[in-house]
XYZ file of C-alpha atoms in Angstrom:
380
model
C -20.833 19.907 -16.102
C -17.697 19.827 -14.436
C -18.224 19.708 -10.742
C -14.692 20.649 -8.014
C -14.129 19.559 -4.781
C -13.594 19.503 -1.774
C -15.463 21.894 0.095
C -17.849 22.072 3.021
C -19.801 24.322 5.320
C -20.003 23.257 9.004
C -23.246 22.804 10.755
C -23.620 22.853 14.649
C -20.013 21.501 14.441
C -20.708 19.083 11.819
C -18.744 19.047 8.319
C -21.314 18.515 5.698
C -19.712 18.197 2.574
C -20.043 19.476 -1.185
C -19.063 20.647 -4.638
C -19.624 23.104 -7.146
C -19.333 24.593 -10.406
C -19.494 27.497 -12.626
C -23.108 28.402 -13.721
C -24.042 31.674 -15.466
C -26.167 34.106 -13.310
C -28.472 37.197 -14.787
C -27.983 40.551 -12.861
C -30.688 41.837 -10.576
C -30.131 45.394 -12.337
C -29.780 44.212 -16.002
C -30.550 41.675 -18.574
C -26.519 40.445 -18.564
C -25.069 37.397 -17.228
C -21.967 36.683 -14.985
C -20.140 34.030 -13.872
C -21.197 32.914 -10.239
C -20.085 29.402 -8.023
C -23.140 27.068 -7.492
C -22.190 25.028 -4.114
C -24.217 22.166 -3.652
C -24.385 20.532 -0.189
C -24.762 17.011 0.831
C -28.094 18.143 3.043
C -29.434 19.403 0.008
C -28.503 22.633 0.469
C -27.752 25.072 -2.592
C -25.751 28.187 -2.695
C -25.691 30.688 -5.588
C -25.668 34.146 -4.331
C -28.371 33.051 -2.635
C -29.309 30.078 -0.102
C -31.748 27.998 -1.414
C -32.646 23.799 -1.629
C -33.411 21.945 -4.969
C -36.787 22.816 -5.171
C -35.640 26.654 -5.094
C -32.888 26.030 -7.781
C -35.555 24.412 -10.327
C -37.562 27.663 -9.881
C -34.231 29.824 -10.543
C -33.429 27.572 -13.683
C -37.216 28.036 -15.143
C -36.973 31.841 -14.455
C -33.925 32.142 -16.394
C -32.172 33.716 -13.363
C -29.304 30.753 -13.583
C -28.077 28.541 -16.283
C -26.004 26.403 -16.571
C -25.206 27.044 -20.167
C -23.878 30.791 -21.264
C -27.138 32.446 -22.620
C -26.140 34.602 -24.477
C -23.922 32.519 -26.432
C -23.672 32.705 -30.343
C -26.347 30.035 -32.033
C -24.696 27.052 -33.839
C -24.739 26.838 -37.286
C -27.291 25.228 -38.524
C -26.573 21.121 -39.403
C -28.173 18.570 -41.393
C -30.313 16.258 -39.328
C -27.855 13.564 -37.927
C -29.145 10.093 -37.105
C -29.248 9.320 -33.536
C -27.707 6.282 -33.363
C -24.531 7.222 -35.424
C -24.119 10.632 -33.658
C -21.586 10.642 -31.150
C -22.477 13.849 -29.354
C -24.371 13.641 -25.994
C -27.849 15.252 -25.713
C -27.567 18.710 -25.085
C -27.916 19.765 -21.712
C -31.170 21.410 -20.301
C -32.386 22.555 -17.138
C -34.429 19.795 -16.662
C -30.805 17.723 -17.128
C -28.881 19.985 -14.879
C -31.538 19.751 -12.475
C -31.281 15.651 -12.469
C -27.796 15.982 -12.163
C -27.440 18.148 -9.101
C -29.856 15.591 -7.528
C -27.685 12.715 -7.938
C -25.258 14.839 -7.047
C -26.953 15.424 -3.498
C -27.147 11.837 -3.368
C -23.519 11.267 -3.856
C -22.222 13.535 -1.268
C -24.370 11.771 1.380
C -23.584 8.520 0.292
C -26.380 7.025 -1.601
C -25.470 4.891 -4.599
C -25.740 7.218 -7.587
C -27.944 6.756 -10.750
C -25.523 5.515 -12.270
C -24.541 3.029 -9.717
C -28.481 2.084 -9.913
C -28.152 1.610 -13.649
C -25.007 -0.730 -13.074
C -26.646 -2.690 -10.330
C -30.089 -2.950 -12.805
C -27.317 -4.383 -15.608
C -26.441 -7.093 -13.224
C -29.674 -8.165 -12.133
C -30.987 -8.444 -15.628
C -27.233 -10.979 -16.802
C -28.505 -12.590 -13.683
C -32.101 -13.164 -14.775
C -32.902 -11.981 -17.977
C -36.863 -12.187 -17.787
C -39.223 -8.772 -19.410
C -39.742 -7.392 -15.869
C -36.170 -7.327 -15.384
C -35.327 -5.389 -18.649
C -38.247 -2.689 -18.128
C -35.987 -2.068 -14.515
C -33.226 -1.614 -16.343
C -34.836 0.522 -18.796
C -36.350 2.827 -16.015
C -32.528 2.897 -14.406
C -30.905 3.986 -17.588
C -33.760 6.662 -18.579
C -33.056 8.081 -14.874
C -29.670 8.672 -15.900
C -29.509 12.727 -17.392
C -29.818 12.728 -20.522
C -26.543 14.649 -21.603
C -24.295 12.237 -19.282
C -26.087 8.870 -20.520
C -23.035 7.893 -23.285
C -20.906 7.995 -20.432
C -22.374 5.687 -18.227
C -20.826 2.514 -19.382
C -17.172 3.939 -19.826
C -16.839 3.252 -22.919
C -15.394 5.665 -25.320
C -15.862 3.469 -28.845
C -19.081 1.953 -28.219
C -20.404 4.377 -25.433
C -24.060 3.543 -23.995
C -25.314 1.937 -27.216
C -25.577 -1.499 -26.116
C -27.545 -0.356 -23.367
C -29.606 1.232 -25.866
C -30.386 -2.060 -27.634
C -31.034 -4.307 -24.181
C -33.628 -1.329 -23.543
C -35.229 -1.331 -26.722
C -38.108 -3.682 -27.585
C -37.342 -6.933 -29.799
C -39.114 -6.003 -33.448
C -38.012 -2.103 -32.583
C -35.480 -0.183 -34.296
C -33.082 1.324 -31.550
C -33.454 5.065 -31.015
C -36.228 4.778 -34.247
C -33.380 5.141 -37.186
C -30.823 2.598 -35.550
C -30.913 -1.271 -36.357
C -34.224 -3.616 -35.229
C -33.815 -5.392 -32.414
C -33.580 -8.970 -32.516
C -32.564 -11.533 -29.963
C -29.077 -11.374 -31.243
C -28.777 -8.246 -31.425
C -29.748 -8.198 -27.776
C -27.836 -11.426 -26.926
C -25.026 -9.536 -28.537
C -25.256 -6.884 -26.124
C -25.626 -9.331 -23.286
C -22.326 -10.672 -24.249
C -20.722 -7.458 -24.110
C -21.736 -7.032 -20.371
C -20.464 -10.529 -19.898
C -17.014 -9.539 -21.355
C -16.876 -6.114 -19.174
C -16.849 -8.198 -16.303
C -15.120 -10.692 -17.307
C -12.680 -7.794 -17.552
C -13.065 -6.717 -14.452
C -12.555 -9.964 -12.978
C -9.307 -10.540 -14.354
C -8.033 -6.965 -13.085
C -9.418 -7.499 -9.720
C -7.357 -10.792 -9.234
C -4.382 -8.651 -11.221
C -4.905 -5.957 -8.522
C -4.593 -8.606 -6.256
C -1.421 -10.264 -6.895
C 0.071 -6.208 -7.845
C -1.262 -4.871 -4.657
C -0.220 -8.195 -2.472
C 1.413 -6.049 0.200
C -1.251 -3.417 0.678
C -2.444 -2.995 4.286
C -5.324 -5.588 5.092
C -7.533 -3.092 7.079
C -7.489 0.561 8.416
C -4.607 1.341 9.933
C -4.904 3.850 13.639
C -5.778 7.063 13.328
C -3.320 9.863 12.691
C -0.999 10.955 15.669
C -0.428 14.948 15.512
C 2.982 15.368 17.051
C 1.789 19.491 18.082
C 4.350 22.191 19.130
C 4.264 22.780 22.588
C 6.421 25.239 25.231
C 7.441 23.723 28.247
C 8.730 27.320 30.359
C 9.663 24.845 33.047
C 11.146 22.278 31.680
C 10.677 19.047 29.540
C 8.413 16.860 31.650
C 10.897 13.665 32.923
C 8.146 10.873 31.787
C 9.481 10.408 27.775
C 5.678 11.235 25.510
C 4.835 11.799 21.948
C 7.078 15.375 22.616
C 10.393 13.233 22.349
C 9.261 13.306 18.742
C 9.992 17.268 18.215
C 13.135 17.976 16.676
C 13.990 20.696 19.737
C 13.814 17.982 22.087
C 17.298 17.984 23.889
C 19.162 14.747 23.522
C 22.349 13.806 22.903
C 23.225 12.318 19.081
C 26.051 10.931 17.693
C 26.038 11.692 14.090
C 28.444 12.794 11.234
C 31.656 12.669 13.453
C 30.080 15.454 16.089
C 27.587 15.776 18.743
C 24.654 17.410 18.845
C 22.468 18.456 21.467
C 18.958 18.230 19.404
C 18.243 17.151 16.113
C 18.052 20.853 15.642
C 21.242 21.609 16.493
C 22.431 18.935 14.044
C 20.084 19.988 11.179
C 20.993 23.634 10.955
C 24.405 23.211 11.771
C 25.441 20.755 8.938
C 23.314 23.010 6.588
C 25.795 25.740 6.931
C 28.373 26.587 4.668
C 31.363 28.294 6.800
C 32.382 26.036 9.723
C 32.510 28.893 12.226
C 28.639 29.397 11.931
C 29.146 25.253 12.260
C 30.389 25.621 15.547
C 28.191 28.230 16.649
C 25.041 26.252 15.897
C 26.508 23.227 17.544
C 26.913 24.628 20.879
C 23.867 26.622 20.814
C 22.392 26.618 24.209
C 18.798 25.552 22.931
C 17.386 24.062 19.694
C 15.047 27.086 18.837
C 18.394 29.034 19.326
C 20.109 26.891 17.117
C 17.390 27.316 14.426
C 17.421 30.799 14.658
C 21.565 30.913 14.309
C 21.259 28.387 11.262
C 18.076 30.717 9.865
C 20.307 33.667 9.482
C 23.781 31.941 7.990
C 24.813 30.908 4.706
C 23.574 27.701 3.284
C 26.111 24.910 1.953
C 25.059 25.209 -2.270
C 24.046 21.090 -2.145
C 21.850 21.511 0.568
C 18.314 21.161 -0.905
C 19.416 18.161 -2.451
C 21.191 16.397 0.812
C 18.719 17.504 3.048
C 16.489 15.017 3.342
C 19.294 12.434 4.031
C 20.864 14.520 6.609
C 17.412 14.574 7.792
C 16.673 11.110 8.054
C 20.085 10.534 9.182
C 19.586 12.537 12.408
C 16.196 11.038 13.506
C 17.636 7.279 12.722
C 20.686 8.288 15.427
C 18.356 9.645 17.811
C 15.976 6.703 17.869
C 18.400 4.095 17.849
C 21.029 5.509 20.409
C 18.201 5.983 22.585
C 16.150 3.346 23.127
C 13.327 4.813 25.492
C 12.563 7.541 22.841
C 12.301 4.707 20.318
C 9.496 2.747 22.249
C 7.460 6.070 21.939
C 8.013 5.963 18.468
C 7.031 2.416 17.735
C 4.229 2.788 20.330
C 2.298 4.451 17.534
C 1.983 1.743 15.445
C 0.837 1.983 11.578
C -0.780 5.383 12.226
C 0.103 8.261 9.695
C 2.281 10.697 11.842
C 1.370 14.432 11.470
C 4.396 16.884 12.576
C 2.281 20.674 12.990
C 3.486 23.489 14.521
C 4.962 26.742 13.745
C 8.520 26.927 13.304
C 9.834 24.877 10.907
C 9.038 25.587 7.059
C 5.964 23.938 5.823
C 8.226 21.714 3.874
C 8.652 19.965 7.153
C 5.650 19.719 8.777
C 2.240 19.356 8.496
C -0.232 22.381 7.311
C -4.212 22.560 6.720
C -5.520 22.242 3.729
C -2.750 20.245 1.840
C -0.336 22.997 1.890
C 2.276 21.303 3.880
C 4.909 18.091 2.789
C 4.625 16.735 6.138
C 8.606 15.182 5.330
C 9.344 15.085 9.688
C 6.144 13.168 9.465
C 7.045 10.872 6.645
C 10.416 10.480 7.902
C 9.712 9.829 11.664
C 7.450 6.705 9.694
C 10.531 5.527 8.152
C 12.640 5.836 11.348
C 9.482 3.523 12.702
C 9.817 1.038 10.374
C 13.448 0.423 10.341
C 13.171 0.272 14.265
C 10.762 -1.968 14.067
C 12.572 -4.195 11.249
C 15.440 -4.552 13.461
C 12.852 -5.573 16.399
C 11.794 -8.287 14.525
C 15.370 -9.144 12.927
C 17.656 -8.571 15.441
C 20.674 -9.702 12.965
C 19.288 -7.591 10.459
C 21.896 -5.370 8.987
């Protein structure tokens, strides 16, 4: 089953997260089926055109009333018996499966190790210790896994869950009753190929290591939101996280002209005639500026300069003013989010991934090369 996320429902102003899927549903008026979401919560709540809990959704799988297979499907020719241990098909899944795996599911999205985190933790213990009591845990661990996602547990596309298979089968036994009798090579065999995974692992982890050298050591602060906010009286004298904006009046030198914002810069050099230039330059406010630069003809390189002119502007209005540059660098490492209104959502920040957030990203840069040239003064 093929589960989606994100999504959530909020609870007394709590975000209690979940996924979901496509399951087949039977009308209420006929014997047909239809296509409906099945939302499962990490609370244990279940949502298919109905509220309901776990408990509730076994009852609607044994009715019939869902499934998560199409019903009414055509049968499948009919095959000679295969041998288990040669197929490479997964067990079919059943409600009873389905069932199992919505469960670990629920257990996932609160953050409970899954079943197959159990089995992998059950593998470890038993290359630890490999005593009877220890292999009958394991056994129990893997058998917990459903059924239909149980060749998938070890990751392992060629030899897929069989040598979990053999470690859980009895010595003397033949593995899955037409497979190959278990003998303590056979099992050491498979004990060896745990050893190797992680060996494997190992050696990517210290890889990762020496690749990923210059990745942050811990958490870095929590996001700033730079919001959009009307002064009618004025921008307030003490310099704040506002002196971020782009409307926010100050002088920059940039390009062989100055402009009053990083507006009036921005729209201004996107222009193609140099009369609507000079218009947008000595616009009396930024949002005036914007809306003059909105309305004109755009140079034809502009989507591929803009960025740079961009980036360009904020670095001269950080560096030519240094008390608008301590409020930049006074926030630190934190991932800066530029909402609002205004600008495109190319710029700035918007719910639900729909915005590039590139004032955001760039005001970062801007932070770092201040803060480069803080700590290398000769730096050029």
């Amino acid at each position: 089953m093929s589960w989606r996320r994100p999504t959530y429902r909020t609870v007394d102003g709590e975000r209690i997260d979940g996924a979901w899927c496509h399951v087949w549903r039977r009308s209420e008026w006929s014997e047909e089926y239809f296509v409906e979401d099945l939302v499962v919560f990490a609370d244990g709540a279940v949502r298919c055109g109905e509220r309901t809990d776990l408990a509730g959704l076994e009852k609607l799988l044994a009715s019939g009333r869902i499934s998560a297979t199409r019903p009414d499907a055509p049968a499948r020719p009919a095959e000679p018996p295969k041998s288990k241990w040669a197929s490479r098909d997964s067990e079919p899944l059943t409600p009873d499966g389905f069932l199992l795996e919505v469960a670990d599911l629920i257990e996932e999205l609160s953050g409970r190790p899954t079943v197959v985190q159990r089995c992998h933790d059950a593998i470890q213990r038993y290359q630890q210790e490999p005593t009877e009591p220890r292999r009958l845990a394991l056994r129990d661990a893997y058998l917990a896994v459903p059924p239909h996602l149980r060749i998938y547990v070890l990751g392992d596309m060629d030899r897929q869950d069989r040598p979990l298979r053999i470690v859980t089968t009895a010595i003397g036994e033949a593995v899955d009753g037409d497979g190959p009798v278990v003998t303590p090579e056979l099992r050491q065999e498979a004990l060896d190929y745990f050893r190797r995974g992680d060996e494997g692992v190992r050696h990517e982890e210290e890889q990762r290591a020496v690749r990923y050298a210059d990745d942050p050591a811990g958490a870095g602060r929590p996001a700033v939101v730079s919001h959009q906010v009307i002064y009618p009286r004025g921008w307030p004298e003490e310099p704040d996280l506002f002196v971020l904006r782009n409307d926010y009046p100050v002088e920059i030198a940039f390009a062989g002209e100055t402009y009053a914002s990083v507006l009036h810069g921005y729209w201004s050099l996107s222009v193609a005639d140099a009369t609507d230039s000079r218009r947008i330059r000595e616009a009396p406010s930024g949002r005036e500026a914007h809306d003059l630069g909105g309305r004109a003809t755009r140079r034809a390189d502009w989507p591929e300069v803009r960025l740079a002119v961009m980036a360009g502007l904020l670095r001269a209005k950080f560096t030519q003013h240094p008390q608008l540059a301590e409020v930049l660098l006074s926030t630190g490492d934190a991932r800066l989010s530029y909402t609002g209104y205004s600008e495109s959502p190319y710029w700035r920040d918007v719910p639900d991934n729909r915005g590039r957030n590139w004032m955001g990203r760039l005001l970062e840069l801007t932070r770092s090369e201040l803060a480069w040239q803080v700590s290398w003064p000769t730096a050029e």
